Coordinates of C-alpha atoms in Angstrom, one line a residue:
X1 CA 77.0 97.1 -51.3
X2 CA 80.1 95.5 -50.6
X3 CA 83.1 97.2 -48.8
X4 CA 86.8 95.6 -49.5
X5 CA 89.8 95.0 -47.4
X6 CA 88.6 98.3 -45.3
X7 CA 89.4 99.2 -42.0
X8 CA 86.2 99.3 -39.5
X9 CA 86.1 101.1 -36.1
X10 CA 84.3 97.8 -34.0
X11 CA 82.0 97.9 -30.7
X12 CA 85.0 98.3 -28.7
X13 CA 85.8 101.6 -30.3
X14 CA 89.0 100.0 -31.7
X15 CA 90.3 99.5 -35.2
X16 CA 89.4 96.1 -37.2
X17 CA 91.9 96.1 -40.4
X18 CA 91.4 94.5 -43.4
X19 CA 88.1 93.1 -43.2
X20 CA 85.1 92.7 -46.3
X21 CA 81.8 94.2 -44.9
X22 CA 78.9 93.4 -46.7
X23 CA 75.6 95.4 -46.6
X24 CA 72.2 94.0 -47.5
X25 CA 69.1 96.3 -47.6
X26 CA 69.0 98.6 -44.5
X27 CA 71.7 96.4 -42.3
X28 CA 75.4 95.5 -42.0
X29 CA 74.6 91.4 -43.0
X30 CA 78.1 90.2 -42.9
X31 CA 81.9 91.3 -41.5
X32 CA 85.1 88.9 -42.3
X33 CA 88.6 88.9 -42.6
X34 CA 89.5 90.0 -46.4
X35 CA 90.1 86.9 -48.6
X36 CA 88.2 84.3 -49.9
X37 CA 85.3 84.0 -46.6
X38 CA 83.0 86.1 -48.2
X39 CA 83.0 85.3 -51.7
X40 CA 82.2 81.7 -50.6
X41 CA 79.6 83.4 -48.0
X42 CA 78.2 85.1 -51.2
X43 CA 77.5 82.2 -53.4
X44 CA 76.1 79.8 -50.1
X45 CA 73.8 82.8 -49.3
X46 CA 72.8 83.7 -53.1
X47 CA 73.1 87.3 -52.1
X48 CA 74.0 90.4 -55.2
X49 CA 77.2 91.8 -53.5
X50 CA 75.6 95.0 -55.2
X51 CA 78.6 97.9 -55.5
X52 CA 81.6 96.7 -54.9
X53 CA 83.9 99.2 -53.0
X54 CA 87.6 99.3 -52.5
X55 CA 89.0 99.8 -49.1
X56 CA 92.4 101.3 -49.6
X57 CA 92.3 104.3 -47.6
X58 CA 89.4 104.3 -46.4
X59 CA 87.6 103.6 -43.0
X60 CA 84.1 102.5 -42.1
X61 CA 83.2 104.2 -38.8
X62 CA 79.3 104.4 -37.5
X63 CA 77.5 107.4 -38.1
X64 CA 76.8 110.0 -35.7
X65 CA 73.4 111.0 -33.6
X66 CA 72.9 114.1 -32.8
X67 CA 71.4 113.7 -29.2
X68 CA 69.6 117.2 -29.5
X69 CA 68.8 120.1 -32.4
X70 CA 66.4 122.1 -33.3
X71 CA 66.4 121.3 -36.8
X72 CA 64.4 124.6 -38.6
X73 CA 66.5 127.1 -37.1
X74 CA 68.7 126.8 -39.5
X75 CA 66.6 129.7 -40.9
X76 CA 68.2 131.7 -37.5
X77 CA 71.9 131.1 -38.5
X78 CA 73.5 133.9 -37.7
X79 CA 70.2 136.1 -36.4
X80 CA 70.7 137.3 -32.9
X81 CA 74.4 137.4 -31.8
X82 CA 75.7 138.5 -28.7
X83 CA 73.3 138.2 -26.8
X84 CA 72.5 136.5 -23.5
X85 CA 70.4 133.0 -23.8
X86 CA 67.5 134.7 -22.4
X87 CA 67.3 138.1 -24.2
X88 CA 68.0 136.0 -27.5
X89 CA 64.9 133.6 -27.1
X90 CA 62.7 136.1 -26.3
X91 CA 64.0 139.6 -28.4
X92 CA 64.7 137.7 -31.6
X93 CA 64.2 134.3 -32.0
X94 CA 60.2 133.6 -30.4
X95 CA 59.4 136.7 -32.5
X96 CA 60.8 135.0 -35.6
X97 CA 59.3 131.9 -34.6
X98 CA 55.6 133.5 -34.0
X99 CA 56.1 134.2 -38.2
X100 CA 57.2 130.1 -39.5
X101 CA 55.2 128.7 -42.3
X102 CA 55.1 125.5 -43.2
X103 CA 57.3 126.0 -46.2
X104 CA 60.0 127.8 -44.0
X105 CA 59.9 124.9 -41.6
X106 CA 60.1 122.3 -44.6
X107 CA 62.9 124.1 -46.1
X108 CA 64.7 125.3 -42.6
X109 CA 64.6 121.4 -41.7
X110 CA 65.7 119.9 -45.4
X111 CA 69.4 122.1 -45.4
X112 CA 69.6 120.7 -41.5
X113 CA 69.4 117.5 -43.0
X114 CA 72.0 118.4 -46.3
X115 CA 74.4 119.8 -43.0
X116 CA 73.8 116.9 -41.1
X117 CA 74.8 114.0 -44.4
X118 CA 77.7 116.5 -44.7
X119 CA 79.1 116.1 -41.4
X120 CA 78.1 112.1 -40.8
X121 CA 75.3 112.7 -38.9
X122 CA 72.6 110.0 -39.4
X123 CA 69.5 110.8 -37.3
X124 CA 69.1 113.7 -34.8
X125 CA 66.8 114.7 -31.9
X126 CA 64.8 117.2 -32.6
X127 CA 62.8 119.4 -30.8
X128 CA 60.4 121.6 -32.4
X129 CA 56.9 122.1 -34.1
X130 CA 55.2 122.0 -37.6
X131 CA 56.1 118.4 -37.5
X132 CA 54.0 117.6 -40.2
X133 CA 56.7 119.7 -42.1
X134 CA 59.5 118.5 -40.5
X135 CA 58.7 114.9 -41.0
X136 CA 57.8 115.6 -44.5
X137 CA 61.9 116.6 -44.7
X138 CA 63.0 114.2 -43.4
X139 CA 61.6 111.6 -45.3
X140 CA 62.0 113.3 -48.4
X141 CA 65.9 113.7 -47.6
X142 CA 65.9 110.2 -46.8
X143 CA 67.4 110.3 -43.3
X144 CA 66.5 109.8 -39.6
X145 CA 64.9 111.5 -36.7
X146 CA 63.3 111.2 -33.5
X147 CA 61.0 114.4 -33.6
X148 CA 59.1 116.2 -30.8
X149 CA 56.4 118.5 -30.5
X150 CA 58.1 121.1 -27.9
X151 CA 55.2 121.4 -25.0
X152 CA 55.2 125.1 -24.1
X153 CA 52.7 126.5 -21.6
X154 CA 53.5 129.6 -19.9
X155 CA 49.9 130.8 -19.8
X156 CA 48.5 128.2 -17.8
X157 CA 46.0 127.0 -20.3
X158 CA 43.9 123.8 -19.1
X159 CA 46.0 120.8 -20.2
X160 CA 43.5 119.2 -22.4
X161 CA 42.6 122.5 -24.3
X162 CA 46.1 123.2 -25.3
X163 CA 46.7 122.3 -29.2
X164 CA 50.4 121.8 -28.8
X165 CA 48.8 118.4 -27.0
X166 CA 46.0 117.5 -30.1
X167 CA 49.1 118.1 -32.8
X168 CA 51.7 115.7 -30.7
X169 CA 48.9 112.8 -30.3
X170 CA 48.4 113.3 -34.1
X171 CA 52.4 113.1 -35.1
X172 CA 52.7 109.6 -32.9
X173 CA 49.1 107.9 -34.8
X174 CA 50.6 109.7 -38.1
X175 CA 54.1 109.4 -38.0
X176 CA 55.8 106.7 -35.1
X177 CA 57.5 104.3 -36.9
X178 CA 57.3 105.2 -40.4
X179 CA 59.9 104.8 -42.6
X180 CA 61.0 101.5 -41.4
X181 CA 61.3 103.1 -38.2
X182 CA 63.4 105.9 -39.8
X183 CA 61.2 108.8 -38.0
X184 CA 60.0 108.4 -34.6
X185 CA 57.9 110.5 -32.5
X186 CA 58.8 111.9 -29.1
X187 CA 57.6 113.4 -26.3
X188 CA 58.5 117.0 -25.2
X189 CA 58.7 119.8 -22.3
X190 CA 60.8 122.4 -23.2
X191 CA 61.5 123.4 -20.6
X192 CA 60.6 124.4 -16.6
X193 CA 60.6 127.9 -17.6
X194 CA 57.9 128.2 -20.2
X195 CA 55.4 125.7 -18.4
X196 CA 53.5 125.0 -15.4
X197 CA 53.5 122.1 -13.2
X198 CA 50.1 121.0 -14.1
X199 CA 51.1 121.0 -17.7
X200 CA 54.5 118.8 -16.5
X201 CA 52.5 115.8 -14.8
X202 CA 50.2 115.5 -17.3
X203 CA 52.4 115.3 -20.4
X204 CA 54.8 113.2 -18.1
X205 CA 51.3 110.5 -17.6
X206 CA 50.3 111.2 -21.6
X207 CA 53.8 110.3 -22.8
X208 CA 54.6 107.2 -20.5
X209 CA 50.6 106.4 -21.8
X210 CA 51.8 106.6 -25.4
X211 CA 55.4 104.8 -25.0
X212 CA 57.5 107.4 -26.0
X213 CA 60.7 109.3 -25.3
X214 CA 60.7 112.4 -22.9
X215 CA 63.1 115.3 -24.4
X216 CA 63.4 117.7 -22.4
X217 CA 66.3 121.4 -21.7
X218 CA 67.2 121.0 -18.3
X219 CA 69.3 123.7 -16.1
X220 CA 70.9 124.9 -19.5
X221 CA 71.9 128.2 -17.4
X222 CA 72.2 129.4 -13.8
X223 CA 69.2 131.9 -14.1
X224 CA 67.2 128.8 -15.4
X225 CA 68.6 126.7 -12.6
X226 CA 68.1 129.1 -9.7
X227 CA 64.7 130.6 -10.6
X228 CA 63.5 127.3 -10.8
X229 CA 64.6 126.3 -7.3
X230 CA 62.7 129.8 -6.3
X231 CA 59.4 129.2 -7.7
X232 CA 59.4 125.2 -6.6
X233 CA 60.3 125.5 -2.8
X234 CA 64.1 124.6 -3.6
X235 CA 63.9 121.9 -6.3
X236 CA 66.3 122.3 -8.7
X237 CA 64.9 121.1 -12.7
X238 CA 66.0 118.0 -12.0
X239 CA 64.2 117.6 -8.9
X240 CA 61.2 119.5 -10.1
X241 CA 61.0 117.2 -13.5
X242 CA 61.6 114.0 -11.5
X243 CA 58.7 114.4 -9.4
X244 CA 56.8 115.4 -12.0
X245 CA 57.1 112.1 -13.2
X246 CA 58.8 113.4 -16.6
X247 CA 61.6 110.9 -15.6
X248 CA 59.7 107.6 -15.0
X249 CA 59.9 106.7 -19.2
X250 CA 63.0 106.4 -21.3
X251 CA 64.1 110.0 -21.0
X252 CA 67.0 112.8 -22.5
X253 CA 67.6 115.9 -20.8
X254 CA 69.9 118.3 -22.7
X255 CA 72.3 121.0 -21.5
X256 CA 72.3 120.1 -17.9
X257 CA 75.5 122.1 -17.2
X258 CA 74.3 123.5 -13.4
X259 CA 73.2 120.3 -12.4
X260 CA 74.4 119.7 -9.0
X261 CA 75.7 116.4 -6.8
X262 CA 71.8 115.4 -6.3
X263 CA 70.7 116.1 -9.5
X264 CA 73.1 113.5 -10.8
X265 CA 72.0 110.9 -8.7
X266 CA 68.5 111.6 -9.9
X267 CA 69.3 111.4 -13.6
X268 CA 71.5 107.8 -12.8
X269 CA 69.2 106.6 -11.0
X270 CA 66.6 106.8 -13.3
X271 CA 68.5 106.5 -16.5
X272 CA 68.0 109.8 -18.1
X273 CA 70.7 110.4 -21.1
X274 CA 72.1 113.9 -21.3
X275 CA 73.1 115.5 -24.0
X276 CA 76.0 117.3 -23.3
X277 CA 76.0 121.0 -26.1
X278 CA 79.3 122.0 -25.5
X279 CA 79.3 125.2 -28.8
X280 CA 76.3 126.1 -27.8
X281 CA 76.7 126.8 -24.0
X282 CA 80.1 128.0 -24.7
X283 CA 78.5 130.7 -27.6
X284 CA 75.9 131.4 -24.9
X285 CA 78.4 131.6 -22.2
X286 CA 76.1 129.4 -20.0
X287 CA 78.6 127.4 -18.9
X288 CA 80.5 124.1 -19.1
X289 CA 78.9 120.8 -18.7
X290 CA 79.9 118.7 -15.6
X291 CA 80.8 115.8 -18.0
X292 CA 83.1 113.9 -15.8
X293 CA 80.7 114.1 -12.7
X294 CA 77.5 112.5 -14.9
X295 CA 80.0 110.0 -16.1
X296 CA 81.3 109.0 -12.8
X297 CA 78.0 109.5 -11.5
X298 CA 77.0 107.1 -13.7
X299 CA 74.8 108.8 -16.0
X300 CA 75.1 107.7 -19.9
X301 CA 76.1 111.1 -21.7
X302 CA 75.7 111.9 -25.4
X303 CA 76.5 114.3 -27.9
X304 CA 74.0 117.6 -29.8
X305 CA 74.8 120.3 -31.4
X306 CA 72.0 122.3 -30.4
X307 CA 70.3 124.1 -32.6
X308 CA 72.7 126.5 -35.6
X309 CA 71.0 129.3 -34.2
X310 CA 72.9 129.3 -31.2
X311 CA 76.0 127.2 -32.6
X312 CA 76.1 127.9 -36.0
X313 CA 76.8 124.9 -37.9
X314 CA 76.0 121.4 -36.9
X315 CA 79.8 120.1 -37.0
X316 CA 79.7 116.8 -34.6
X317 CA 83.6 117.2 -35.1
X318 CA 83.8 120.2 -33.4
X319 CA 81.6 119.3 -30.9
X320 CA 83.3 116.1 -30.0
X321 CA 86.6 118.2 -29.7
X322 CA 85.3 121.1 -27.9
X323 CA 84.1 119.0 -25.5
X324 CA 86.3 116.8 -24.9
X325 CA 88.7 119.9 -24.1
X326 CA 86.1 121.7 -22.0
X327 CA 86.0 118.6 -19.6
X328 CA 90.1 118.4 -18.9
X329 CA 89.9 122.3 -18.2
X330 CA 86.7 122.4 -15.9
X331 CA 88.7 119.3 -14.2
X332 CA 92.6 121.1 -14.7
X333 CA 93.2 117.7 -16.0
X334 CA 94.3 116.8 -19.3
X335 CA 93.6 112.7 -18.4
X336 CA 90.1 113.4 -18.3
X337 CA 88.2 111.6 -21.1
X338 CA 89.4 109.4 -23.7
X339 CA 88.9 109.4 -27.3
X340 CA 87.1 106.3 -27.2
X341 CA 85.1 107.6 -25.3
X342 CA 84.3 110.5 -27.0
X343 CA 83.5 108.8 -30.4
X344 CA 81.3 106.3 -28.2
X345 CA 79.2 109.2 -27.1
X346 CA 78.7 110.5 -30.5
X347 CA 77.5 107.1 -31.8
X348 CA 76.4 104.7 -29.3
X349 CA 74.9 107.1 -26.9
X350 CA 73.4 109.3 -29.1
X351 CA 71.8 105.7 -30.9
X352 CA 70.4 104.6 -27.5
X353 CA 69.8 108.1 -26.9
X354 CA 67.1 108.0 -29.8
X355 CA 65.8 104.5 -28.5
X356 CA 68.0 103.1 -31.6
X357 CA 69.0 99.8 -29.8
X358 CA 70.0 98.3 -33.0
X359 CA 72.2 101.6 -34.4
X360 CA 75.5 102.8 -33.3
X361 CA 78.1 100.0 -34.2
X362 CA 79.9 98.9 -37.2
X363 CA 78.4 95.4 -36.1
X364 CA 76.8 92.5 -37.9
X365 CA 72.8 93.0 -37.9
X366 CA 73.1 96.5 -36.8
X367 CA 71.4 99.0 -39.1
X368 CA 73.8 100.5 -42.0
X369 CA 74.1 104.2 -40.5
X370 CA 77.8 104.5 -41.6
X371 CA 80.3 107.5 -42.3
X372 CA 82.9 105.9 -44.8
X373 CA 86.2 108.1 -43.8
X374 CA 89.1 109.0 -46.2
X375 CA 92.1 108.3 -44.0
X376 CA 95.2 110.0 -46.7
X377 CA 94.4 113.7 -45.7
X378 CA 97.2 115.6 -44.3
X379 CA 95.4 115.9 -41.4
X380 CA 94.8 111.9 -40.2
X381 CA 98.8 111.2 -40.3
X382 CA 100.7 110.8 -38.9
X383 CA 98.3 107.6 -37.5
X384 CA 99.2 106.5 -33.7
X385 CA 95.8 106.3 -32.8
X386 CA 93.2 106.4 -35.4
X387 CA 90.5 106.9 -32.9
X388 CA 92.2 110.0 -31.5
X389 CA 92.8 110.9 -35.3
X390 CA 88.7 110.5 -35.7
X391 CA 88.2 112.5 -32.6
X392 CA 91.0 115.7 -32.7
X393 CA 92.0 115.6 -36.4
X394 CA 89.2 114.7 -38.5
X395 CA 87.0 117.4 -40.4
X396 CA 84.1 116.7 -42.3
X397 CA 86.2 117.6 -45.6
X398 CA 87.3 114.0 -44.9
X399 CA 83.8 111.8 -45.3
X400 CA 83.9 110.4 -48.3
X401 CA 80.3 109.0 -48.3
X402 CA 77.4 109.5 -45.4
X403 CA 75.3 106.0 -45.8
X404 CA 71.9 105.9 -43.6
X405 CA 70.0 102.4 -43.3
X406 CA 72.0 101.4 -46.2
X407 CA 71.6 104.1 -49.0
X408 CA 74.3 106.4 -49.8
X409 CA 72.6 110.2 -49.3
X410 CA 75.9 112.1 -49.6
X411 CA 79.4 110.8 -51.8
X412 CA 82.3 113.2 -52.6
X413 CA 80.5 115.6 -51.4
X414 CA 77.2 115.5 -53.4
X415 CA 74.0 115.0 -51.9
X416 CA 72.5 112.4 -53.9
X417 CA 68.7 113.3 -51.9
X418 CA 68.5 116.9 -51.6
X419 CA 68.0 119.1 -54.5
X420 CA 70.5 122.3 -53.2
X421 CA 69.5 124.5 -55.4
X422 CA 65.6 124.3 -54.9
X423 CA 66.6 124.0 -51.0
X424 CA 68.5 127.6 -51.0
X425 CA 66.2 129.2 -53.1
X426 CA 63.5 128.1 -50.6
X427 CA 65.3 129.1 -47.6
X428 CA 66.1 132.5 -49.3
X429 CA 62.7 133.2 -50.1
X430 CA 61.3 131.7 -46.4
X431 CA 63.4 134.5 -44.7
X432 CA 62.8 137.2 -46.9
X433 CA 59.1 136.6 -46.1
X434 CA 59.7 136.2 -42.3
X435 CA 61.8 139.2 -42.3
X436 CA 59.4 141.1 -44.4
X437 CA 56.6 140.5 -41.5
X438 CA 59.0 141.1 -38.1

């Protein structure tokens, strides 16, 4: 498809105006100044421009990755308010959990995906299990993910007896890479709290063995943060995790809001990516993310919504804005964080996040993950910076189309891969069997 005299938001996280970008298969092939460059770059290159699409109010802007969700808990909306992060888990949401099927999960995961097209989102990390199902969602919705098989072991069980381990080692020889790299396959601890050490060195040695990412909640609260520190002679998660070896691989801890001045050095120092869940913690009251101390720190910081159990809609909007907000309070100053950088963690970070080197920029050979943004709303003018328009304004009522390696999945707000109807009715009927069994 071809995109005319448009407005892009570039690598710098500034605005490019009236430029042609051209789109060929799965990847952004060309970007020129609007006039006669690319027709003639069309006819040397014998390439169909496809659909041809008028810029005029529009804005080409990357699409966002949501750095950490639980996808099928979608199915939880709204089950379990009010209630601490603790008594939550373990009163309402495990015992819902012990009760999935495999067509709850498929169905829980597919509206994730319609929510996610609907606000921009391109590809999430997602934590969970019943990947088969989740994987079969994805796919079938046509969008991307880097999915884990959450590694919970408070029993103690022998490492190589637990099936948690059998089913991940099946997703990565079924599922890495499929899709034209669409779905990957991660690795997971879900956390300190609901596993043993012996279970945390081994995954750590079984995930670097397999290549893979490490996803992993780290010191999400302070009861979480301190207990930890009392059962490990004084090491905090981060601490504990590191020398567990959960660290030495490309690695993304999420939450990490009582992380202390240590505990950042750790995660710079080995290049771990947090993903910073300000709704979440706030709904939760678990506290607000030091996002200024990682950054300084320098730790590379991107952008999840958690799961909608515990956020209640996956709005990357909101979450860019909340947090951005949250970090010039917890500082008393309004100077922390700029927009830019804001919209960079929602894109770039969350991209490299995911191991999605090639993902994140409106850029020439990048892959086509792209939110095309309607920019005559009420709410986008006046326009002194379009980036802090993007960033404080914006709404998802303003995405005009959600593109992800190059095909259109949601336009004027249809989804063009997800059959709603067949989607409710199967969510409906998931939770009235769930329910039916609590």
């Amino acid at each position: 498809m071809l995109f005319k005299d448009i407005d892009i938001v570039n690598e710098n996280m500034e605005i490019d105006s009236h430029v042609d970008v051209l789109i060929k298969d799965d990847r952004i092939d060309k970007i020129l100044p609007t006039g006669e460059e690319m027709d003639a770059y069309l006819e040397a290159s014998g390439i169909d421009r496809g659909e041809v699409y008028q810029g005029k109010n529009l804005l080409l802007m990357p699409a966002f990755y949501n750095a950490h969700g639980h996808s099928t808990m979608t199915l939880m909306r709204g089950y379990g308010e009010n209630m601490t992060l603790q008594d939550w888990l373990f009163t309402k949401i495990f015992p819902f959990e012990d009760h999935l099927t495999h067509e709850a999960v498929y169905y829980g995961t597919m509206i994730s995906m319609a929510e996610s097209f609907k606000y921009g989102i391109a590809s999430t990390s997602d934590m969970y299990y019943f990947l088969d199902d989740i994987v079969s969602a994805v796919r079938d919705a046509g969008g991307k993910s880097n999915i884990s098989r959450a590694i919970a072991n408070p029993a103690g069980i022998p490492f190589d007896q637990l099936e948690s381990i059998r089913e991940m080692k099946d997703a990565v020889n079924k599922y890495n890479g499929i899709e034209n790299g669409r779905i990957i396959i991660d690795g997971s601890l879900h956390a300190e709290y609901t596993s043993n050490e012996d279970t945390a060195i081994n995954l750590a040695k079984l995930t670097k063995e397999l290549n893979l990412i490490m996803h992993v909640h780290l010191s999400e609260t302070e009861t979480e943060h301190v207990e930890c520190m009392e059962r490990h002679e004084g090491r905090t998660p981060a601490k504990y995790f590191d020398d567990c070896g959960l660290f030495d691989m490309p690695s993304l801890a999420a939450h990490c809001v009582w992380v202390t001045e240590d505990d950042i050095d750790i995660l710079a120092k080995k290049g771990v990516v947090v993903a910073t869940n300000a709704v979440s913690n706030l709904k939760l009251a678990s506290g607000i993310c030091p996002v200024k101390d990682l950054i300084d720190g320098g730790v590379t910081v991107a952008i999840g919504t958690d799961s909608v159990a515990s956020n209640n809609n996956l709005n990357i909007f909101e979450e860019m804005k909340t947090m951005m907000l949250l970090a010039k309070v917890k500082e008393m100053d309004p100077r922390v964080l700029s927009p830019r950088q804001v919209l960079h963690m929602a894109t770039r970070n969350g991209a490299l996040a995911q191991g999605r080197e090639d993902c994140g920029y409106i850029k020439e050979g990048f892959k086509a993950d792209i939110v095309v943004l309607k920019t005559d709303s009420p709410n986008m003018h006046p326009v002194y910076d379009m980036i802090s328009n993007i960033v404080l304004s914006a709404t998802d009522s303003d995405i005009r189309m959600t593109i992800v390696d190059g095909r259109i999945v949601y336009k004027d707000g249809i989804l063009l891969t997800i059959d709603m109807e067949d989607t409710i009715n199967g969510v409906n009927r998931s939770i009235k069997d769930i329910l039916g069994r609590l």
